[in-house]
mmCIF file of C-alpha atoms in Angstrom:
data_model
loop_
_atom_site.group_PDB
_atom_site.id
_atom_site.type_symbol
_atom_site.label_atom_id
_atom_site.label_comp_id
_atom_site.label_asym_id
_atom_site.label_seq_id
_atom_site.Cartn_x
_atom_site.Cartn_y
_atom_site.Cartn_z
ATOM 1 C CA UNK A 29 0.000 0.000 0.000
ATOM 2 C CA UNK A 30 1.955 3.352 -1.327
ATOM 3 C CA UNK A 31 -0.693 5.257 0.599
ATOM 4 C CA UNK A 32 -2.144 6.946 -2.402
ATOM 5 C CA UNK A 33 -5.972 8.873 -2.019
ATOM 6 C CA UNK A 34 -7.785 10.269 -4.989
ATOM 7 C CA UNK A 35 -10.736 12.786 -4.229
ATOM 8 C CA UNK A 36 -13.785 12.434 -5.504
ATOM 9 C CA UNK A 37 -13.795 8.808 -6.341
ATOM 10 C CA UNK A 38 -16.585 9.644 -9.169
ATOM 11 C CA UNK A 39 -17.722 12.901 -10.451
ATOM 12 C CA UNK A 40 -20.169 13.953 -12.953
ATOM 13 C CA UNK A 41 -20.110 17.319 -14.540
ATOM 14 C CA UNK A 42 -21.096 19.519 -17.118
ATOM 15 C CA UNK A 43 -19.112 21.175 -19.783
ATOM 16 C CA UNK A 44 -17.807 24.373 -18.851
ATOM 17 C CA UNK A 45 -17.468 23.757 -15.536
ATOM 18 C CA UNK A 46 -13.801 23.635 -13.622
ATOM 19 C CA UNK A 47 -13.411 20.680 -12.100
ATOM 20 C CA UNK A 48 -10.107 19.977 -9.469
ATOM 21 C CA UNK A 49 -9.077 16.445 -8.538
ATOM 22 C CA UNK A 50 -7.046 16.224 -5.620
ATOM 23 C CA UNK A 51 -4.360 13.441 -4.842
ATOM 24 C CA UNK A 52 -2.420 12.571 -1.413
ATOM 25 C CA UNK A 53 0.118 10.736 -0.228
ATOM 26 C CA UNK A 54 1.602 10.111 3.364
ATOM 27 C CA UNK A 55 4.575 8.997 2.250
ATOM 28 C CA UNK A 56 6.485 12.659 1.291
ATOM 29 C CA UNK A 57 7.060 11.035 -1.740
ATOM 30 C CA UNK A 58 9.345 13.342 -4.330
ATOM 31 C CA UNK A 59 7.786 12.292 -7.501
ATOM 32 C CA UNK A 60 3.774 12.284 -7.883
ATOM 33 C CA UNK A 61 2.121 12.017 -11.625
ATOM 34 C CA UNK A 62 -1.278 12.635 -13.056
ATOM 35 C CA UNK A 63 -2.495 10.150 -15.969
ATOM 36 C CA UNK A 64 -5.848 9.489 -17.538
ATOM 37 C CA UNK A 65 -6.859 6.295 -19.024
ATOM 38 C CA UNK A 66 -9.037 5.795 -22.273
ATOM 39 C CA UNK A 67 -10.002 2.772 -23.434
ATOM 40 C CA UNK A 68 -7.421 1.599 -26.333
ATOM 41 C CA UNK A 69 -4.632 4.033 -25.025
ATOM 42 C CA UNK A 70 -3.826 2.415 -21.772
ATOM 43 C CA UNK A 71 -2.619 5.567 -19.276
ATOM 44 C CA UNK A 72 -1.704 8.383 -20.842
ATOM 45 C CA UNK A 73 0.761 11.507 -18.731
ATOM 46 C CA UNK A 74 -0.534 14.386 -18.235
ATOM 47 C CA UNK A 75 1.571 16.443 -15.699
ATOM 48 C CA UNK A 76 3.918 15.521 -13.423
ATOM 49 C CA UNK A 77 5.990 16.944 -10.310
ATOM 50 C CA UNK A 78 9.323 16.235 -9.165
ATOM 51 C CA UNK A 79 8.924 18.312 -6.297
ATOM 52 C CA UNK A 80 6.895 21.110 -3.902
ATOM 53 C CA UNK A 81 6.123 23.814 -7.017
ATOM 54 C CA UNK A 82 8.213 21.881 -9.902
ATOM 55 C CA UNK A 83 5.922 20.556 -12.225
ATOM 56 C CA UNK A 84 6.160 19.568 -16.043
ATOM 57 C CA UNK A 85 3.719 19.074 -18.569
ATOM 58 C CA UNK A 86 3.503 15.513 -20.117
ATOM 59 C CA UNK A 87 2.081 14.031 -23.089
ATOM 60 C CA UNK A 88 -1.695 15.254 -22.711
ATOM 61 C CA UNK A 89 -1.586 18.436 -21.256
ATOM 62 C CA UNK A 90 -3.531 20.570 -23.353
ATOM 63 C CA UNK A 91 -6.663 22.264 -20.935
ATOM 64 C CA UNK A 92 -5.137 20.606 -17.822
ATOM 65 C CA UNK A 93 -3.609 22.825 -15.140
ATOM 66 C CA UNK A 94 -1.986 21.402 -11.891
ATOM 67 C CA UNK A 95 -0.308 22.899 -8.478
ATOM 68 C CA UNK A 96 1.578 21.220 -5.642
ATOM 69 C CA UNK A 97 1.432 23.302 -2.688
ATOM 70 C CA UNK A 98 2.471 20.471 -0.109
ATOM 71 C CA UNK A 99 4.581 18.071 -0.909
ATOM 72 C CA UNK A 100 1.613 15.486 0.238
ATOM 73 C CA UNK A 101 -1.047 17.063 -2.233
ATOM 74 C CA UNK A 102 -1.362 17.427 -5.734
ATOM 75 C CA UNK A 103 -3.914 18.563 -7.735
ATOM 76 C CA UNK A 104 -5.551 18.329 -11.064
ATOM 77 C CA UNK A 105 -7.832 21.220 -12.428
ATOM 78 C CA UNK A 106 -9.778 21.821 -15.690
ATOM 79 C CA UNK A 107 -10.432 25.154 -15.993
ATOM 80 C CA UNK A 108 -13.282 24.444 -18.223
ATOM 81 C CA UNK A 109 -14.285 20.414 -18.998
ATOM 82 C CA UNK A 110 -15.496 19.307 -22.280
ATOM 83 C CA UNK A 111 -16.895 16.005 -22.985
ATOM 84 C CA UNK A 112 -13.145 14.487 -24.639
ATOM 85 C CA UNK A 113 -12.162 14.862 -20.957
ATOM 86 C CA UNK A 114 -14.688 12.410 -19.665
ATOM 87 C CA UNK A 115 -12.245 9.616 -18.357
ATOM 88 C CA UNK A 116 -10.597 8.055 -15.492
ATOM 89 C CA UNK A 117 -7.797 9.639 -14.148
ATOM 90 C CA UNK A 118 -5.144 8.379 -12.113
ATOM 91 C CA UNK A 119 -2.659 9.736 -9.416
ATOM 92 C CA UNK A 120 0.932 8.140 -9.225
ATOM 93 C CA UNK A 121 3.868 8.580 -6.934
ATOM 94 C CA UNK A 122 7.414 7.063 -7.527
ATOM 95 C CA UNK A 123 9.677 6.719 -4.478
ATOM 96 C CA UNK A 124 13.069 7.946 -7.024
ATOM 97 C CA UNK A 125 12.892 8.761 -10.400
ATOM 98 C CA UNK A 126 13.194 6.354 -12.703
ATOM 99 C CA UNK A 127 12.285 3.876 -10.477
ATOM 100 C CA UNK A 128 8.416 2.078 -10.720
ATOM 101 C CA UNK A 129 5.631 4.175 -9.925
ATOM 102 C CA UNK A 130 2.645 3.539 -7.805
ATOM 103 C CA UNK A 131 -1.274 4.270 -8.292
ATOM 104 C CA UNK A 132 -3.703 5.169 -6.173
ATOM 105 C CA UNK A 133 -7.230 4.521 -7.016
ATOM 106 C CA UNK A 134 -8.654 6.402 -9.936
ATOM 107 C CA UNK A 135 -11.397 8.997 -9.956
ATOM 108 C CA UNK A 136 -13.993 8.847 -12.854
ATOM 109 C CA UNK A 137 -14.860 11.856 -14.434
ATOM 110 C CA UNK A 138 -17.902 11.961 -16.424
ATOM 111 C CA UNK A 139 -18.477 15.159 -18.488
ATOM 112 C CA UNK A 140 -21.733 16.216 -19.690
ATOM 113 C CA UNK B 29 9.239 9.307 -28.476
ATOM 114 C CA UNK B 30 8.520 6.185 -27.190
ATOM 115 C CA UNK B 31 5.751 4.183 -28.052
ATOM 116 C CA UNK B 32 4.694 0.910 -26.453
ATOM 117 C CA UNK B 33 2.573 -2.260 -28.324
ATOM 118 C CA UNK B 34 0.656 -4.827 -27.199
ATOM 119 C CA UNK B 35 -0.887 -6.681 -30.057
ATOM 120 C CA UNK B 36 -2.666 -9.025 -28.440
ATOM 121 C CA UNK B 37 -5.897 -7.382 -27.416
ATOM 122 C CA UNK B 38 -7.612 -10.358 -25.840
ATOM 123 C CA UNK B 39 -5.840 -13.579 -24.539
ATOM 124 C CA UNK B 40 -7.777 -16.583 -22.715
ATOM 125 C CA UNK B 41 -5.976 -19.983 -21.159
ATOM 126 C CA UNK B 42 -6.965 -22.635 -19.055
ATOM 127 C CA UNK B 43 -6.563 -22.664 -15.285
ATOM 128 C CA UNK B 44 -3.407 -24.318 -13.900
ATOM 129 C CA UNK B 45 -1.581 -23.434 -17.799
ATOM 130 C CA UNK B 46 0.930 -20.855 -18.953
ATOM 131 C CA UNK B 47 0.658 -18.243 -21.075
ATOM 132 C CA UNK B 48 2.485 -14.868 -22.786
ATOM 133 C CA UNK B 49 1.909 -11.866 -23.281
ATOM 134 C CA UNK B 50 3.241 -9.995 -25.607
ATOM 135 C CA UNK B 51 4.654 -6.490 -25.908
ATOM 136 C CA UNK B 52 7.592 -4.297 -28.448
ATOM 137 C CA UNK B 53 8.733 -0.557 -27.756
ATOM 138 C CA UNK B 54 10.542 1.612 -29.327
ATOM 139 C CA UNK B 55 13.083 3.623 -28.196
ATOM 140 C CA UNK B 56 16.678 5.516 -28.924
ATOM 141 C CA UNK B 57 17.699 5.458 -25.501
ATOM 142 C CA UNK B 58 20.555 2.746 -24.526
ATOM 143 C CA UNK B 59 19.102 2.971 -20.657
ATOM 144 C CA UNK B 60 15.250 2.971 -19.510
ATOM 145 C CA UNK B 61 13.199 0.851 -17.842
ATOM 146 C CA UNK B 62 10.137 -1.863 -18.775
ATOM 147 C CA UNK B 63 7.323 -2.939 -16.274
ATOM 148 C CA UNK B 64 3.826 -5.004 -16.285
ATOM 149 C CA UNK B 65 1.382 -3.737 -14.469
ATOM 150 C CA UNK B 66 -1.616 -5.810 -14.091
ATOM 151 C CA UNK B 67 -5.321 -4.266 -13.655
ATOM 152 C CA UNK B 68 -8.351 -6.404 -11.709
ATOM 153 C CA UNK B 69 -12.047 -5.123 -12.359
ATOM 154 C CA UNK B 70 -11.148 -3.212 -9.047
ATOM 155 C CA UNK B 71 -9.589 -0.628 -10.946
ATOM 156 C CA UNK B 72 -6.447 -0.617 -9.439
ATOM 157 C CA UNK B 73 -3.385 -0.782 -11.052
ATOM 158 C CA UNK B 74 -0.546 -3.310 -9.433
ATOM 159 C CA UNK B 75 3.039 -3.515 -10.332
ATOM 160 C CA UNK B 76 3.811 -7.108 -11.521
ATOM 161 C CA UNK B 77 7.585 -6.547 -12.298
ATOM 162 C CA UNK B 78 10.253 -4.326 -13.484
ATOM 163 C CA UNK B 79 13.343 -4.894 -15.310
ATOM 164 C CA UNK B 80 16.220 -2.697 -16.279
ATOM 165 C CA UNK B 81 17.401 -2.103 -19.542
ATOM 166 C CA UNK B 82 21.008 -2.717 -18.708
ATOM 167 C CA UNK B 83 20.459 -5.727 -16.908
ATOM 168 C CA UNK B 84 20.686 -9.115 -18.914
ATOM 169 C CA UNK B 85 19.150 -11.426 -16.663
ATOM 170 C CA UNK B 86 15.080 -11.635 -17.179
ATOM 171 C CA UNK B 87 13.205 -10.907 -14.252
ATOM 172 C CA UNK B 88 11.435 -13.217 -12.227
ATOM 173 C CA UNK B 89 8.544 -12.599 -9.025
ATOM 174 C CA UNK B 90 6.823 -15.659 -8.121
ATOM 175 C CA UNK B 91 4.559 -16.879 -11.129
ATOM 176 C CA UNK B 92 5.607 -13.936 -12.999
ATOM 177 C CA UNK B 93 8.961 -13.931 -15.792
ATOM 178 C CA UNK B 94 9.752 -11.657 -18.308
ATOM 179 C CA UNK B 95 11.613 -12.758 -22.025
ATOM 180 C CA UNK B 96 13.629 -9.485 -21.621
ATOM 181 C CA UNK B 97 15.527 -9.028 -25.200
ATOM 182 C CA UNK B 98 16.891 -5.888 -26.182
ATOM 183 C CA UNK B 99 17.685 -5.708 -29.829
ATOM 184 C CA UNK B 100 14.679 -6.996 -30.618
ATOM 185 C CA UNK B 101 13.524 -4.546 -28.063
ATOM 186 C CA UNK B 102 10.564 -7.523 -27.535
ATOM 187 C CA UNK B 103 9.567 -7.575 -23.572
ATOM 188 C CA UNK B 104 7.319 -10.472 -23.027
ATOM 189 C CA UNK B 105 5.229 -11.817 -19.352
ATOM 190 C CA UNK B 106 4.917 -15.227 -19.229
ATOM 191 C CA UNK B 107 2.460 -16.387 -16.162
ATOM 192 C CA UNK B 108 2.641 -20.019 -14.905
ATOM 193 C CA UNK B 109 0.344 -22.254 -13.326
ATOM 194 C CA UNK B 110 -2.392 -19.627 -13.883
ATOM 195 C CA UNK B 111 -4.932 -18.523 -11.761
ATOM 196 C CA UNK B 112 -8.355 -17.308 -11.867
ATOM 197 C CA UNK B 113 -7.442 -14.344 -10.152
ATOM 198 C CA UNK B 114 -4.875 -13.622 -12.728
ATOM 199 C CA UNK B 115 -7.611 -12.264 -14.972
ATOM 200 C CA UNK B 116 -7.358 -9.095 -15.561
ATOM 201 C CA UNK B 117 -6.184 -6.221 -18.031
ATOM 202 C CA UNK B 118 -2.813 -5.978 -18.633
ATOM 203 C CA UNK B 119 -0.280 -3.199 -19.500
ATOM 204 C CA UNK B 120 3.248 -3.006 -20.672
ATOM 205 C CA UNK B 121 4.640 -0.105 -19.777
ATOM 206 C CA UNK B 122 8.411 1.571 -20.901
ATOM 207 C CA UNK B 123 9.979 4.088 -18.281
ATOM 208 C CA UNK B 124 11.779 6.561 -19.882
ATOM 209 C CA UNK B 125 15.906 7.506 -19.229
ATOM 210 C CA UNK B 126 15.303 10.828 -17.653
ATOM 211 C CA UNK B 127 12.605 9.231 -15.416
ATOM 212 C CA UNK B 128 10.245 11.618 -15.391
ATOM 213 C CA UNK B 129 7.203 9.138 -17.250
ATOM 214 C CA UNK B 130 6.052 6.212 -18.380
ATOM 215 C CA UNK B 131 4.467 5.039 -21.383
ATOM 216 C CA UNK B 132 1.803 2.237 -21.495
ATOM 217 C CA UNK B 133 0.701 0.053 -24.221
ATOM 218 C CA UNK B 134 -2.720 -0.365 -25.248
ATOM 219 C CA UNK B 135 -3.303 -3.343 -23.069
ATOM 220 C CA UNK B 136 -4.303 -7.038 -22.875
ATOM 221 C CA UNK B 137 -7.290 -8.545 -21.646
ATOM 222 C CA UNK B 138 -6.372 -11.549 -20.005
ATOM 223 C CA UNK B 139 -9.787 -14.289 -19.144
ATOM 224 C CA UNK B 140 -8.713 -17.380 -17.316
ATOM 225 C CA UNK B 141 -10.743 -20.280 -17.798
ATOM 226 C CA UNK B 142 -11.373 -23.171 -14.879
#
Protein backbone atom coordinates (compact mmCIF):
# COMPACT_ATOMS: atom_id res chain seq x y z
CA UNK A 1 0.00 0.00 0.00
CA UNK A 2 1.96 3.35 -1.33
CA UNK A 3 -0.69 5.26 0.60
CA UNK A 4 -2.14 6.95 -2.40
CA UNK A 5 -5.97 8.87 -2.02
CA UNK A 6 -7.79 10.27 -4.99
CA UNK A 7 -10.74 12.79 -4.23
CA UNK A 8 -13.79 12.43 -5.50
CA UNK A 9 -13.79 8.81 -6.34
CA UNK A 10 -16.58 9.64 -9.17
CA UNK A 11 -17.72 12.90 -10.45
CA UNK A 12 -20.17 13.95 -12.95
CA UNK A 13 -20.11 17.32 -14.54
CA UNK A 14 -21.10 19.52 -17.12
CA UNK A 15 -19.11 21.18 -19.78
CA UNK A 16 -17.81 24.37 -18.85
CA UNK A 17 -17.47 23.76 -15.54
CA UNK A 18 -13.80 23.63 -13.62
CA UNK A 19 -13.41 20.68 -12.10
CA UNK A 20 -10.11 19.98 -9.47
CA UNK A 21 -9.08 16.45 -8.54
CA UNK A 22 -7.05 16.22 -5.62
CA UNK A 23 -4.36 13.44 -4.84
CA UNK A 24 -2.42 12.57 -1.41
CA UNK A 25 0.12 10.74 -0.23
CA UNK A 26 1.60 10.11 3.36
CA UNK A 27 4.58 9.00 2.25
CA UNK A 28 6.48 12.66 1.29
CA UNK A 29 7.06 11.03 -1.74
CA UNK A 30 9.34 13.34 -4.33
CA UNK A 31 7.79 12.29 -7.50
CA UNK A 32 3.77 12.28 -7.88
CA UNK A 33 2.12 12.02 -11.63
CA UNK A 34 -1.28 12.63 -13.06
CA UNK A 35 -2.49 10.15 -15.97
CA UNK A 36 -5.85 9.49 -17.54
CA UNK A 37 -6.86 6.30 -19.02
CA UNK A 38 -9.04 5.79 -22.27
CA UNK A 39 -10.00 2.77 -23.43
CA UNK A 40 -7.42 1.60 -26.33
CA UNK A 41 -4.63 4.03 -25.02
CA UNK A 42 -3.83 2.41 -21.77
CA UNK A 43 -2.62 5.57 -19.28
CA UNK A 44 -1.70 8.38 -20.84
CA UNK A 45 0.76 11.51 -18.73
CA UNK A 46 -0.53 14.39 -18.24
CA UNK A 47 1.57 16.44 -15.70
CA UNK A 48 3.92 15.52 -13.42
CA UNK A 49 5.99 16.94 -10.31
CA UNK A 50 9.32 16.23 -9.17
CA UNK A 51 8.92 18.31 -6.30
CA UNK A 52 6.90 21.11 -3.90
CA UNK A 53 6.12 23.81 -7.02
CA UNK A 54 8.21 21.88 -9.90
CA UNK A 55 5.92 20.56 -12.22
CA UNK A 56 6.16 19.57 -16.04
CA UNK A 57 3.72 19.07 -18.57
CA UNK A 58 3.50 15.51 -20.12
CA UNK A 59 2.08 14.03 -23.09
CA UNK A 60 -1.70 15.25 -22.71
CA UNK A 61 -1.59 18.44 -21.26
CA UNK A 62 -3.53 20.57 -23.35
CA UNK A 63 -6.66 22.26 -20.94
CA UNK A 64 -5.14 20.61 -17.82
CA UNK A 65 -3.61 22.83 -15.14
CA UNK A 66 -1.99 21.40 -11.89
CA UNK A 67 -0.31 22.90 -8.48
CA UNK A 68 1.58 21.22 -5.64
CA UNK A 69 1.43 23.30 -2.69
CA UNK A 70 2.47 20.47 -0.11
CA UNK A 71 4.58 18.07 -0.91
CA UNK A 72 1.61 15.49 0.24
CA UNK A 73 -1.05 17.06 -2.23
CA UNK A 74 -1.36 17.43 -5.73
CA UNK A 75 -3.91 18.56 -7.73
CA UNK A 76 -5.55 18.33 -11.06
CA UNK A 77 -7.83 21.22 -12.43
CA UNK A 78 -9.78 21.82 -15.69
CA UNK A 79 -10.43 25.15 -15.99
CA UNK A 80 -13.28 24.44 -18.22
CA UNK A 81 -14.28 20.41 -19.00
CA UNK A 82 -15.50 19.31 -22.28
CA UNK A 83 -16.90 16.01 -22.98
CA UNK A 84 -13.15 14.49 -24.64
CA UNK A 85 -12.16 14.86 -20.96
CA UNK A 86 -14.69 12.41 -19.67
CA UNK A 87 -12.24 9.62 -18.36
CA UNK A 88 -10.60 8.06 -15.49
CA UNK A 89 -7.80 9.64 -14.15
CA UNK A 90 -5.14 8.38 -12.11
CA UNK A 91 -2.66 9.74 -9.42
CA UNK A 92 0.93 8.14 -9.23
CA UNK A 93 3.87 8.58 -6.93
CA UNK A 94 7.41 7.06 -7.53
CA UNK A 95 9.68 6.72 -4.48
CA UNK A 96 13.07 7.95 -7.02
CA UNK A 97 12.89 8.76 -10.40
CA UNK A 98 13.19 6.35 -12.70
CA UNK A 99 12.28 3.88 -10.48
CA UNK A 100 8.42 2.08 -10.72
CA UNK A 101 5.63 4.18 -9.93
CA UNK A 102 2.64 3.54 -7.80
CA UNK A 103 -1.27 4.27 -8.29
CA UNK A 104 -3.70 5.17 -6.17
CA UNK A 105 -7.23 4.52 -7.02
CA UNK A 106 -8.65 6.40 -9.94
CA UNK A 107 -11.40 9.00 -9.96
CA UNK A 108 -13.99 8.85 -12.85
CA UNK A 109 -14.86 11.86 -14.43
CA UNK A 110 -17.90 11.96 -16.42
CA UNK A 111 -18.48 15.16 -18.49
CA UNK A 112 -21.73 16.22 -19.69
CA UNK B 1 9.24 9.31 -28.48
CA UNK B 2 8.52 6.19 -27.19
CA UNK B 3 5.75 4.18 -28.05
CA UNK B 4 4.69 0.91 -26.45
CA UNK B 5 2.57 -2.26 -28.32
CA UNK B 6 0.66 -4.83 -27.20
CA UNK B 7 -0.89 -6.68 -30.06
CA UNK B 8 -2.67 -9.02 -28.44
CA UNK B 9 -5.90 -7.38 -27.42
CA UNK B 10 -7.61 -10.36 -25.84
CA UNK B 11 -5.84 -13.58 -24.54
CA UNK B 12 -7.78 -16.58 -22.71
CA UNK B 13 -5.98 -19.98 -21.16
CA UNK B 14 -6.96 -22.64 -19.06
CA UNK B 15 -6.56 -22.66 -15.28
CA UNK B 16 -3.41 -24.32 -13.90
CA UNK B 17 -1.58 -23.43 -17.80
CA UNK B 18 0.93 -20.86 -18.95
CA UNK B 19 0.66 -18.24 -21.07
CA UNK B 20 2.49 -14.87 -22.79
CA UNK B 21 1.91 -11.87 -23.28
CA UNK B 22 3.24 -9.99 -25.61
CA UNK B 23 4.65 -6.49 -25.91
CA UNK B 24 7.59 -4.30 -28.45
CA UNK B 25 8.73 -0.56 -27.76
CA UNK B 26 10.54 1.61 -29.33
CA UNK B 27 13.08 3.62 -28.20
CA UNK B 28 16.68 5.52 -28.92
CA UNK B 29 17.70 5.46 -25.50
CA UNK B 30 20.55 2.75 -24.53
CA UNK B 31 19.10 2.97 -20.66
CA UNK B 32 15.25 2.97 -19.51
CA UNK B 33 13.20 0.85 -17.84
CA UNK B 34 10.14 -1.86 -18.77
CA UNK B 35 7.32 -2.94 -16.27
CA UNK B 36 3.83 -5.00 -16.28
CA UNK B 37 1.38 -3.74 -14.47
CA UNK B 38 -1.62 -5.81 -14.09
CA UNK B 39 -5.32 -4.27 -13.65
CA UNK B 40 -8.35 -6.40 -11.71
CA UNK B 41 -12.05 -5.12 -12.36
CA UNK B 42 -11.15 -3.21 -9.05
CA UNK B 43 -9.59 -0.63 -10.95
CA UNK B 44 -6.45 -0.62 -9.44
CA UNK B 45 -3.38 -0.78 -11.05
CA UNK B 46 -0.55 -3.31 -9.43
CA UNK B 47 3.04 -3.52 -10.33
CA UNK B 48 3.81 -7.11 -11.52
CA UNK B 49 7.58 -6.55 -12.30
CA UNK B 50 10.25 -4.33 -13.48
CA UNK B 51 13.34 -4.89 -15.31
CA UNK B 52 16.22 -2.70 -16.28
CA UNK B 53 17.40 -2.10 -19.54
CA UNK B 54 21.01 -2.72 -18.71
CA UNK B 55 20.46 -5.73 -16.91
CA UNK B 56 20.69 -9.11 -18.91
CA UNK B 57 19.15 -11.43 -16.66
CA UNK B 58 15.08 -11.64 -17.18
CA UNK B 59 13.20 -10.91 -14.25
CA UNK B 60 11.44 -13.22 -12.23
CA UNK B 61 8.54 -12.60 -9.02
CA UNK B 62 6.82 -15.66 -8.12
CA UNK B 63 4.56 -16.88 -11.13
CA UNK B 64 5.61 -13.94 -13.00
CA UNK B 65 8.96 -13.93 -15.79
CA UNK B 66 9.75 -11.66 -18.31
CA UNK B 67 11.61 -12.76 -22.02
CA UNK B 68 13.63 -9.49 -21.62
CA UNK B 69 15.53 -9.03 -25.20
CA UNK B 70 16.89 -5.89 -26.18
CA UNK B 71 17.69 -5.71 -29.83
CA UNK B 72 14.68 -7.00 -30.62
CA UNK B 73 13.52 -4.55 -28.06
CA UNK B 74 10.56 -7.52 -27.53
CA UNK B 75 9.57 -7.57 -23.57
CA UNK B 76 7.32 -10.47 -23.03
CA UNK B 77 5.23 -11.82 -19.35
CA UNK B 78 4.92 -15.23 -19.23
CA UNK B 79 2.46 -16.39 -16.16
CA UNK B 80 2.64 -20.02 -14.91
CA UNK B 81 0.34 -22.25 -13.33
CA UNK B 82 -2.39 -19.63 -13.88
CA UNK B 83 -4.93 -18.52 -11.76
CA UNK B 84 -8.35 -17.31 -11.87
CA UNK B 85 -7.44 -14.34 -10.15
CA UNK B 86 -4.88 -13.62 -12.73
CA UNK B 87 -7.61 -12.26 -14.97
CA UNK B 88 -7.36 -9.09 -15.56
CA UNK B 89 -6.18 -6.22 -18.03
CA UNK B 90 -2.81 -5.98 -18.63
CA UNK B 91 -0.28 -3.20 -19.50
CA UNK B 92 3.25 -3.01 -20.67
CA UNK B 93 4.64 -0.11 -19.78
CA UNK B 94 8.41 1.57 -20.90
CA UNK B 95 9.98 4.09 -18.28
CA UNK B 96 11.78 6.56 -19.88
CA UNK B 97 15.91 7.51 -19.23
CA UNK B 98 15.30 10.83 -17.65
CA UNK B 99 12.60 9.23 -15.42
CA UNK B 100 10.24 11.62 -15.39
CA UNK B 101 7.20 9.14 -17.25
CA UNK B 102 6.05 6.21 -18.38
CA UNK B 103 4.47 5.04 -21.38
CA UNK B 104 1.80 2.24 -21.50
CA UNK B 105 0.70 0.05 -24.22
CA UNK B 106 -2.72 -0.37 -25.25
CA UNK B 107 -3.30 -3.34 -23.07
CA UNK B 108 -4.30 -7.04 -22.87
CA UNK B 109 -7.29 -8.55 -21.65
CA UNK B 110 -6.37 -11.55 -20.01
CA UNK B 111 -9.79 -14.29 -19.14
CA UNK B 112 -8.71 -17.38 -17.32
CA UNK B 113 -10.74 -20.28 -17.80
CA UNK B 114 -11.37 -23.17 -14.88
Amino acid sequence: DAGITQSPRHKVTETGTPVTLRCHQTENHRYMYWYRQDPGHGLRLIHYSYGVKDTDKGEVSDGYSVSRSKTEDFLLTLESATSSQTSVYFCAISVTSGYEQYFGPGTRLTVT
Amino acid sequence: AQTVTQSQPEMSVQEAETVTLSCTYDTSESDYYLFWYKQPPSRQMILVIRQEAYKQQNATENRFSVNFQKAAKSFSLKISDSQLGDAAMYFCAYGNNAGNMLTFGGGTRLMVKP
